Coordinates of C-alpha atoms and ligand atoms in Angstrom, one line a residue:
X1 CA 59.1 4.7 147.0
X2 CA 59.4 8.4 147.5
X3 CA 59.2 11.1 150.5
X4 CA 59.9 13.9 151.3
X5 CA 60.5 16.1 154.4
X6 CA 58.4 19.1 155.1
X7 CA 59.6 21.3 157.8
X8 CA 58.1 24.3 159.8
X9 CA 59.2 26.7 162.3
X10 CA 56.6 26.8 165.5
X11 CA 57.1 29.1 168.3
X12 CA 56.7 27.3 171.5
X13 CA 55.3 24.5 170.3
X14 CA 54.8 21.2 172.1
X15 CA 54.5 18.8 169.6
X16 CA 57.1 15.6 169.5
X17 CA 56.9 15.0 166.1
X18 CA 59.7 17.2 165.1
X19 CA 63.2 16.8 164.8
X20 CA 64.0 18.3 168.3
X21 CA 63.9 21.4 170.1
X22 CA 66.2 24.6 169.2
X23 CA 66.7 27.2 171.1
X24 CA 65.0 30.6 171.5
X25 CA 61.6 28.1 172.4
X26 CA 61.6 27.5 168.6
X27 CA 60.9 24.3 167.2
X28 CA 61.9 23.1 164.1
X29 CA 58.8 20.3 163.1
X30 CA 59.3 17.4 160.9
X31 CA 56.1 15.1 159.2
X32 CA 57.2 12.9 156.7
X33 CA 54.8 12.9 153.7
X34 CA 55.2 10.6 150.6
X35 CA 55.1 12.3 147.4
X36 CA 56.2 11.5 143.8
X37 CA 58.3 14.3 142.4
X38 CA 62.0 13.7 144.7
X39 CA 64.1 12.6 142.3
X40 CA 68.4 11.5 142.6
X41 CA 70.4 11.6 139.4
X42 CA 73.0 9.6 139.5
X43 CA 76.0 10.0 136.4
X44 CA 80.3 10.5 136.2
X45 CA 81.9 13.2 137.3
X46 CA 85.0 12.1 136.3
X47 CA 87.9 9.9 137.7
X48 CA 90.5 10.4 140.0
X49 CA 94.3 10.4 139.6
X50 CA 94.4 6.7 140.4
X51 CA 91.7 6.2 137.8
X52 CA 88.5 5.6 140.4
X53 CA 85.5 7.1 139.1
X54 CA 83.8 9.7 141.1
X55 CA 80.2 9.8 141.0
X56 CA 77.8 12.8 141.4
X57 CA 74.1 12.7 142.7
X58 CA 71.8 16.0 142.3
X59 CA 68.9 16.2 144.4
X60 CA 65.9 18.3 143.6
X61 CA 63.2 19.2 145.7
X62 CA 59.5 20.8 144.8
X63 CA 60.7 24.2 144.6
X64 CA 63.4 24.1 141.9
X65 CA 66.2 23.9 144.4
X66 CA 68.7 21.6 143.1
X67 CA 72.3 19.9 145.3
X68 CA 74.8 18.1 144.2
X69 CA 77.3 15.8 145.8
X70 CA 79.8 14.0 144.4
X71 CA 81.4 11.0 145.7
X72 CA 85.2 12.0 146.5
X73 CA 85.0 13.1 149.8
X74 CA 81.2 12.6 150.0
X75 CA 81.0 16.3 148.9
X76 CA 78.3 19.3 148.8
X77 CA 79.7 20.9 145.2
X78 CA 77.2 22.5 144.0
X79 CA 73.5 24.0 145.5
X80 CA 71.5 26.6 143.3
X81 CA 68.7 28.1 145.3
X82 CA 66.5 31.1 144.5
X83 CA 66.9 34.9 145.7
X84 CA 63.6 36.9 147.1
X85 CA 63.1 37.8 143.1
X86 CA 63.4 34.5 141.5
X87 CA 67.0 34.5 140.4
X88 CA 68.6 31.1 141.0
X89 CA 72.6 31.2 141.8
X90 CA 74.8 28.4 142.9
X91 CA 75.9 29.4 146.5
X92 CA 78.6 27.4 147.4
X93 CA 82.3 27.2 146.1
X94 CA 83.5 24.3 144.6
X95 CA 85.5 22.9 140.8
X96 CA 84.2 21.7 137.5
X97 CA 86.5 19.1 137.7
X98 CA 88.1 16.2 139.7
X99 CA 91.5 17.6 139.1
X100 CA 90.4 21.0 140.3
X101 CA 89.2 19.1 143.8
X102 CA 93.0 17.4 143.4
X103 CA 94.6 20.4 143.5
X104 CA 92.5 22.7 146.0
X105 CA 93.8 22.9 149.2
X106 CA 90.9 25.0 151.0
X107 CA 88.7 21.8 151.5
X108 CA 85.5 23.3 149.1
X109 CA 82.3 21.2 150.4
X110 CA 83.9 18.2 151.9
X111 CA 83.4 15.9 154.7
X112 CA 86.1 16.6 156.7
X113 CA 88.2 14.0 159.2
X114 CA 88.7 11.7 160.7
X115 CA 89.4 14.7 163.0
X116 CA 88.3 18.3 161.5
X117 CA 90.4 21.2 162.7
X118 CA 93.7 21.0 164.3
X119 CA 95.3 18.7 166.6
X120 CA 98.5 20.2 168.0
X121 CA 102.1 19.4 167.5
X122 CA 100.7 16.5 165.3
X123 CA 100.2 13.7 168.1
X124 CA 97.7 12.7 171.0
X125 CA 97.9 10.0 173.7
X126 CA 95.2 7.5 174.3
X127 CA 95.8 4.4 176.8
X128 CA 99.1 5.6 177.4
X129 CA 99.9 5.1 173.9
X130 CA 101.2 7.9 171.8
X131 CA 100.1 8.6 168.2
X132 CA 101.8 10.6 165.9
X133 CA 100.1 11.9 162.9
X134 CA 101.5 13.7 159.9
X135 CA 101.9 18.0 160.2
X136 CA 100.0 19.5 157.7
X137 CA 99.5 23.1 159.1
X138 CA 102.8 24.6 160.4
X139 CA 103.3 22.1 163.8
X140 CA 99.6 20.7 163.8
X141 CA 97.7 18.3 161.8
X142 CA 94.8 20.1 160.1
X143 CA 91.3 18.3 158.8
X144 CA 92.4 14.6 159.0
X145 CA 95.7 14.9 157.7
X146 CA 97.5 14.4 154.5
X147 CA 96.9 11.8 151.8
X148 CA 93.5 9.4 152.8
X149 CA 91.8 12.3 154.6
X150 CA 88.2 11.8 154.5
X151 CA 88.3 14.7 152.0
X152 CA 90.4 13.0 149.7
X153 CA 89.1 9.4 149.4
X154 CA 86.2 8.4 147.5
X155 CA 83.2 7.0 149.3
X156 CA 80.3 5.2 147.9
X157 CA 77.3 6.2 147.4
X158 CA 73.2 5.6 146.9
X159 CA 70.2 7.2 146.9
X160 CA 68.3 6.6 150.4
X161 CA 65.3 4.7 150.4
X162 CA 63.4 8.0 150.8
X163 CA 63.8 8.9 147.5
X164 CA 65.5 12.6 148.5
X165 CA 69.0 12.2 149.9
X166 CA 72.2 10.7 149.6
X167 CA 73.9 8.2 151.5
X168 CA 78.0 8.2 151.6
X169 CA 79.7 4.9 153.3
X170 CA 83.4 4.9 153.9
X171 CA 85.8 2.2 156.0
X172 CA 88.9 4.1 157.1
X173 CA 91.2 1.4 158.2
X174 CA 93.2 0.6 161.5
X175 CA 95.9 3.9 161.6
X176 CA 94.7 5.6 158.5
X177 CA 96.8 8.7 158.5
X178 CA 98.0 7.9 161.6
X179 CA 94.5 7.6 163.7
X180 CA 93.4 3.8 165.6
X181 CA 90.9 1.8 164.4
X182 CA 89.0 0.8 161.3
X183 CA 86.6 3.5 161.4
X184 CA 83.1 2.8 159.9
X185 CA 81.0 5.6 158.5
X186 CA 78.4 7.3 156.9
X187 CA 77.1 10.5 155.7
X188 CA 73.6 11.3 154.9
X189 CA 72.4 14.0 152.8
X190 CA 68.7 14.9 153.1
X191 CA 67.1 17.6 150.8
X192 CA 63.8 18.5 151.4
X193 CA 61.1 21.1 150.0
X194 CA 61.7 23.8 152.4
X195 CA 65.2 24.4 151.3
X196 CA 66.5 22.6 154.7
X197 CA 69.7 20.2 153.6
X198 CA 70.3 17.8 156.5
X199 CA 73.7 16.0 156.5
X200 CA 73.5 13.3 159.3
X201 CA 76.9 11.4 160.2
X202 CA 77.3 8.3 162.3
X203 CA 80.7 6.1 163.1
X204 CA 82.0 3.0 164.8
X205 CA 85.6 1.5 165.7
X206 CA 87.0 -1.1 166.5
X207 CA 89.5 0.6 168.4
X208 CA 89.4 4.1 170.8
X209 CA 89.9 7.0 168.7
X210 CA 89.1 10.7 168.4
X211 CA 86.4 11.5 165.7
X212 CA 85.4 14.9 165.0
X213 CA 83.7 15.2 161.4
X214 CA 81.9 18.4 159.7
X215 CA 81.1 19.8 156.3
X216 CA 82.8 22.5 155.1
X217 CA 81.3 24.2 152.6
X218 CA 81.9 27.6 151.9
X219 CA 78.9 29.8 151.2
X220 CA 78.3 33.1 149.5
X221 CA 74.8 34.0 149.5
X222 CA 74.7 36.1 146.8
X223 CA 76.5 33.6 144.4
X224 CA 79.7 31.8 145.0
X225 CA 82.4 34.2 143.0
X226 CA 80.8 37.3 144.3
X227 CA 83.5 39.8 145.4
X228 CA 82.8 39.7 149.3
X229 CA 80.7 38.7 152.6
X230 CA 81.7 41.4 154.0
X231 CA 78.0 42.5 153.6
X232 CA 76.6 39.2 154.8
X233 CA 75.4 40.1 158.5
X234 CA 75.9 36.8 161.1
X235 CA 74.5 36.0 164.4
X236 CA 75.8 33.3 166.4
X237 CA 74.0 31.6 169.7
X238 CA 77.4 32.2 171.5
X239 CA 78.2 34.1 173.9
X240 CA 81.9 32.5 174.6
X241 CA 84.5 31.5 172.3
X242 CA 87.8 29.5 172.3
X243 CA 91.0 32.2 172.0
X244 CA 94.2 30.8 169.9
X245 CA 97.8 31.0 170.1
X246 CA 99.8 31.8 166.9
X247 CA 99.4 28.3 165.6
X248 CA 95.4 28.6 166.1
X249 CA 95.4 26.1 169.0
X250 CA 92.9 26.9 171.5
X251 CA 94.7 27.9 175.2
X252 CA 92.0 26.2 176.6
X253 CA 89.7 29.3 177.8
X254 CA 86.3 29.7 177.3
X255 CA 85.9 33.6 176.7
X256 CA 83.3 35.5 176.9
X257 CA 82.5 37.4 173.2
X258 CA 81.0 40.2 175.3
X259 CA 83.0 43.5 174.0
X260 CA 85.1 42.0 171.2
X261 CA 84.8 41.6 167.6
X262 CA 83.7 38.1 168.0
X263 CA 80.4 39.2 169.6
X264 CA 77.7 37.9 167.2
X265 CA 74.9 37.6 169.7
X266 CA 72.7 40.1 167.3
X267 CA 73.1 40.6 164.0
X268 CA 76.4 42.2 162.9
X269 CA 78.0 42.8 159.1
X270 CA 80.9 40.2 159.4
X271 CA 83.1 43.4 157.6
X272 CA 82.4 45.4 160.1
X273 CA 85.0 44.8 162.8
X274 CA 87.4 42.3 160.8
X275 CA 90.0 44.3 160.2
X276 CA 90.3 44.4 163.9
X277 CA 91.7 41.3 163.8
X278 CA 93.8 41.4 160.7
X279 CA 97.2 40.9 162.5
X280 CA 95.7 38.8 164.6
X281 CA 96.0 34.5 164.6
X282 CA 94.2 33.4 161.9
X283 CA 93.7 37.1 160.3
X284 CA 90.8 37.8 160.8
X285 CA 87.9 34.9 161.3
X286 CA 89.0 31.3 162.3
X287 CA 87.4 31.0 165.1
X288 CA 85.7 28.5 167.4
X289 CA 82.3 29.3 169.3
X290 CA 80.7 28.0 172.0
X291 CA 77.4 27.4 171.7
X292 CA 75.0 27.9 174.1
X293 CA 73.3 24.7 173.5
X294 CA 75.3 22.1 174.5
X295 CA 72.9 19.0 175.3
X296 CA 73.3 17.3 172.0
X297 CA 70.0 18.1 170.7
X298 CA 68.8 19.7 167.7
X299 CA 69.3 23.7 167.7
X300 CA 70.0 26.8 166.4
X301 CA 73.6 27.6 165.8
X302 CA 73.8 31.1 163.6
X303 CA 72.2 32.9 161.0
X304 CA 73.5 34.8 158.2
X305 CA 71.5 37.3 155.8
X306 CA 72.2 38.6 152.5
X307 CA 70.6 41.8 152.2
X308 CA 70.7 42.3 148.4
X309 CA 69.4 38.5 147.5
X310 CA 67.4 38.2 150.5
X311 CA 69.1 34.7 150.8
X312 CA 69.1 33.7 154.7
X313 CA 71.3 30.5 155.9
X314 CA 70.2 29.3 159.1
X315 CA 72.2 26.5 160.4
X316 CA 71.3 24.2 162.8
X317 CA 73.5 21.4 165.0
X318 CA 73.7 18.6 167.5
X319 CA 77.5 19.6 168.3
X320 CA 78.6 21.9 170.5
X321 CA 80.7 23.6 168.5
X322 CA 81.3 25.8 165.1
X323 CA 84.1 27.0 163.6
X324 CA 83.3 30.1 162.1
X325 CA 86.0 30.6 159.2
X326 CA 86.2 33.7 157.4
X327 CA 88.1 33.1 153.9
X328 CA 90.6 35.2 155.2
X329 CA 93.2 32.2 153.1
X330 CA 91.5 32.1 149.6
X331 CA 93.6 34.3 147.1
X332 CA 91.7 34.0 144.0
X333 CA 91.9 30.8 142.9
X334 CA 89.5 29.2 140.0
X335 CA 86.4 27.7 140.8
X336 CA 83.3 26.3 139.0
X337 CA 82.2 27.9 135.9
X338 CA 84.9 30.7 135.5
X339 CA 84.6 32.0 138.4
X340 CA 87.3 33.4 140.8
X341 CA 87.3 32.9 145.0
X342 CA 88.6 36.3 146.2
X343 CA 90.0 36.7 149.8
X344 CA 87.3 36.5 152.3
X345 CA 84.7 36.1 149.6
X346 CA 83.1 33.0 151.2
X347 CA 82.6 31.5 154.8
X348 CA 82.4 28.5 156.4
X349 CA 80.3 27.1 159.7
X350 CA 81.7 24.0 160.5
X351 CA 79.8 22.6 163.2
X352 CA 81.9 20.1 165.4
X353 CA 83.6 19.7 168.6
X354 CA 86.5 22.3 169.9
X355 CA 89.6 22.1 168.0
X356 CA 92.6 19.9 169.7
X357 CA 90.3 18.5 172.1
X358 CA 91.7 15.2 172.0
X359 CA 94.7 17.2 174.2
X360 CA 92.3 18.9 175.9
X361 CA 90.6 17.2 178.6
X362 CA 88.6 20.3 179.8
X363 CA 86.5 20.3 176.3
X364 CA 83.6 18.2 175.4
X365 CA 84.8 14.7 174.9
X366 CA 86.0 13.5 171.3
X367 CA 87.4 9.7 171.5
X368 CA 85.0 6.9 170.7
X369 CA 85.4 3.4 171.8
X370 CA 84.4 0.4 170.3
X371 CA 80.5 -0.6 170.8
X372 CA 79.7 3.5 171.2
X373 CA 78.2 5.1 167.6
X374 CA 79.9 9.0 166.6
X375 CA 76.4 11.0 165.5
X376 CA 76.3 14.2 164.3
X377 CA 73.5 16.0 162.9
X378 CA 73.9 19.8 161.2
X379 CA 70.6 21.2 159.2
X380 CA 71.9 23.8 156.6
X381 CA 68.5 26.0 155.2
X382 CA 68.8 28.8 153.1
X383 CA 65.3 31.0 152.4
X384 CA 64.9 33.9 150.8
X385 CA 62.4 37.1 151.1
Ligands
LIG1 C1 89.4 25.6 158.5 C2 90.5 26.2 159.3 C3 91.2 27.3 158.5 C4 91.6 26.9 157.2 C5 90.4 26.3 156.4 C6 90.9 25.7 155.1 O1 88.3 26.3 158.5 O2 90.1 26.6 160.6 O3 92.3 27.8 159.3 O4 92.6 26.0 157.3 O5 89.9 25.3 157.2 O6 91.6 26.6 154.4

């Protein structure tokens, strides 16, 4: 048994049978209509240091679009999707190999955790008890930490029952790089025919503890390997954002974006003001937004246009965050198929919760107790015209 998902844009519509409301009184509508043609491969990619083998899973839908995922840190590595003429390119960054993913440090496509983004000075209190975690990122712990980061382990993975999507299981046991509980979860990857990849994660614990998981694929619309996105324009439904200190820890202010170079309210080239934060933290982009939808339902988060492909990413999120990352620390290293990731060549929207919020109690709440289930939804859909 086969389906697939078929997804349109209404304005202002009232219908329920869509996946939920977005903002701007759009609605993105969902009917689920069997078909024949979704198809998952399943081969090798290759095995690990420690001799696991790492699977990889390509998805196709109707229209020629084709994702693949691979199995070490339930992965996006590859998606090839057509420009407004036709021309197929791969769009995201990733390695040919499981010794490239081995030796990359800039976290190419991943499923990132237990706790994406930093967690200062490398420790939090919960109960009155203090964990420490390892520092990986000057005096913080970055993405989940060092060794058995959800990046780094391999997961296991199936096809869904729906015939078009991907489903990723991993058991992260009691103080896994440091964190509480045996964390159970699962990552979902959904292709369907309107170029709309839907990545769906859920977790329970058997102990309180922070969880804070995203993708983080980096995306250059007009081909991974192309020089720049300094030409890609971005709009993101934010009009605050979360200011850093040196280390990129959030002060704890909610800013308003109104007059700096992190408004993105319309449509502006992401080169356009960067260099206005070049000696800034972070050095240009690395940034967290608040999004104006907050409820935990289904809605727009940012665009981001190509104008020479005609490729348009729209993302789409339950969280109430996204970390909009620049490339500003890629420095040319080799990726898939020969080809080189320049300095700010690619970005990343990493929908999630605030960075250190498990030290923050004035941002939305990240710790999970035992009988409550982590969800997270994020829709990535590129078009082109
Ligand atoms: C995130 C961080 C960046 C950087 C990248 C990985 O997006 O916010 O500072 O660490 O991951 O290189």
């Amino acid at each position: 048994m086969s389906a697939k998902w078929s997804v349109t844009f209404e304005k202002n519509s009232i219908k329920r049978n869509f996946w939920q409301r977005s903002a701007l009184g759009t609605c993105l509508c969902l009917a689920l209509a069997a078909t024949a043609n979704a198809e998952v491969t399943v081969s090798d990619f290759g095995k690990t240091a420690d001799g696991v083998t790492v699977k990889q899973f390509t998805l196709k839908n109707a229209k020629g679009v084709i994702v693949k995922l691979i199995s070490r840190g339930a992965t996006l590595s590859e998606w090839h999707v057509p420009d407004k003429t036709g021309k197929v390119d791969d769009v995201v960054f990733g390695y040919d190999n499981i010794a490239g993913y081995e030796s990359g440090t800039s976290y190419f496509g991943c499923t990132t955790g237990r706790v994406a983004n930093r967690i200062a000075g490398a420790k939090f209190t919960l109960d009155g008890k203090e964990y420490k975690l390892a520092a990986n990122d000057g005096p913080n712990t970055l993405h989940g930490g060092v060794k058995r980061s959800l990046d780094k382990v391999v997961w296991e993975g199936k096809p869904t029952a729906s015939g078009n999507g991907v489903e990723f299981t991993y058991t992260s046991p009691d103080l896994e790089e440091g964190f509480p509980g045996e964390l159970k979860i699962k990552t979902t990857y959904t292709l369907n025919d309107e170029g709309a990849l839907r990545i769906d994660y859920e977790a329970t614990t058997n102990k309180t503890t922070p969880v804070n998981i995203c993708n983080h694929a980096y995306f250059n619309l007009a081909g991974a390997g192309s020089p720049t996105i300094n030409d890609h324009e971005i709009k993101i439904l934010a009009d605050r954002y979360t200011p850093v200190d040196d280390v990129l820890i959030p002060t704890g202010q909610l800013a308003p974006v109104a007059g700096t170079p992190f408004d993105f309210r319309d449509f502006h080239k992401i080169g356009e003001r960067v260099a206005q934060l070049n000696d800034k933290p972070g050095k240009g982009y690395d940034h967290n937004y608040v999004l104006n939808s907050q409820n935990g339902s289904l809605a727009l988060a940012a665009q981001v246009r190509e104008p020479r492909s005609g490729r348009m990413l729209s993302v789409l999120t339950t969280e109430p965050g996204i970390q909009f990352y620049g490339g500003n620390f890629l420095n040319g290293a080799n990726g898939k198929g020969g080809k080189t990731y320049a300095h700010r060549s690619g970005f990343c929207l990493e929908t999630q919760h605030y960075p250190n919020s498990v030290n923050t109690p004035s941002f939305p709440n990240t710790v999970l107790k035992p009988g409550e289930t982590y969800k997270h939804t994020v829709v990535y859909q590129i078009t082109a015209q």
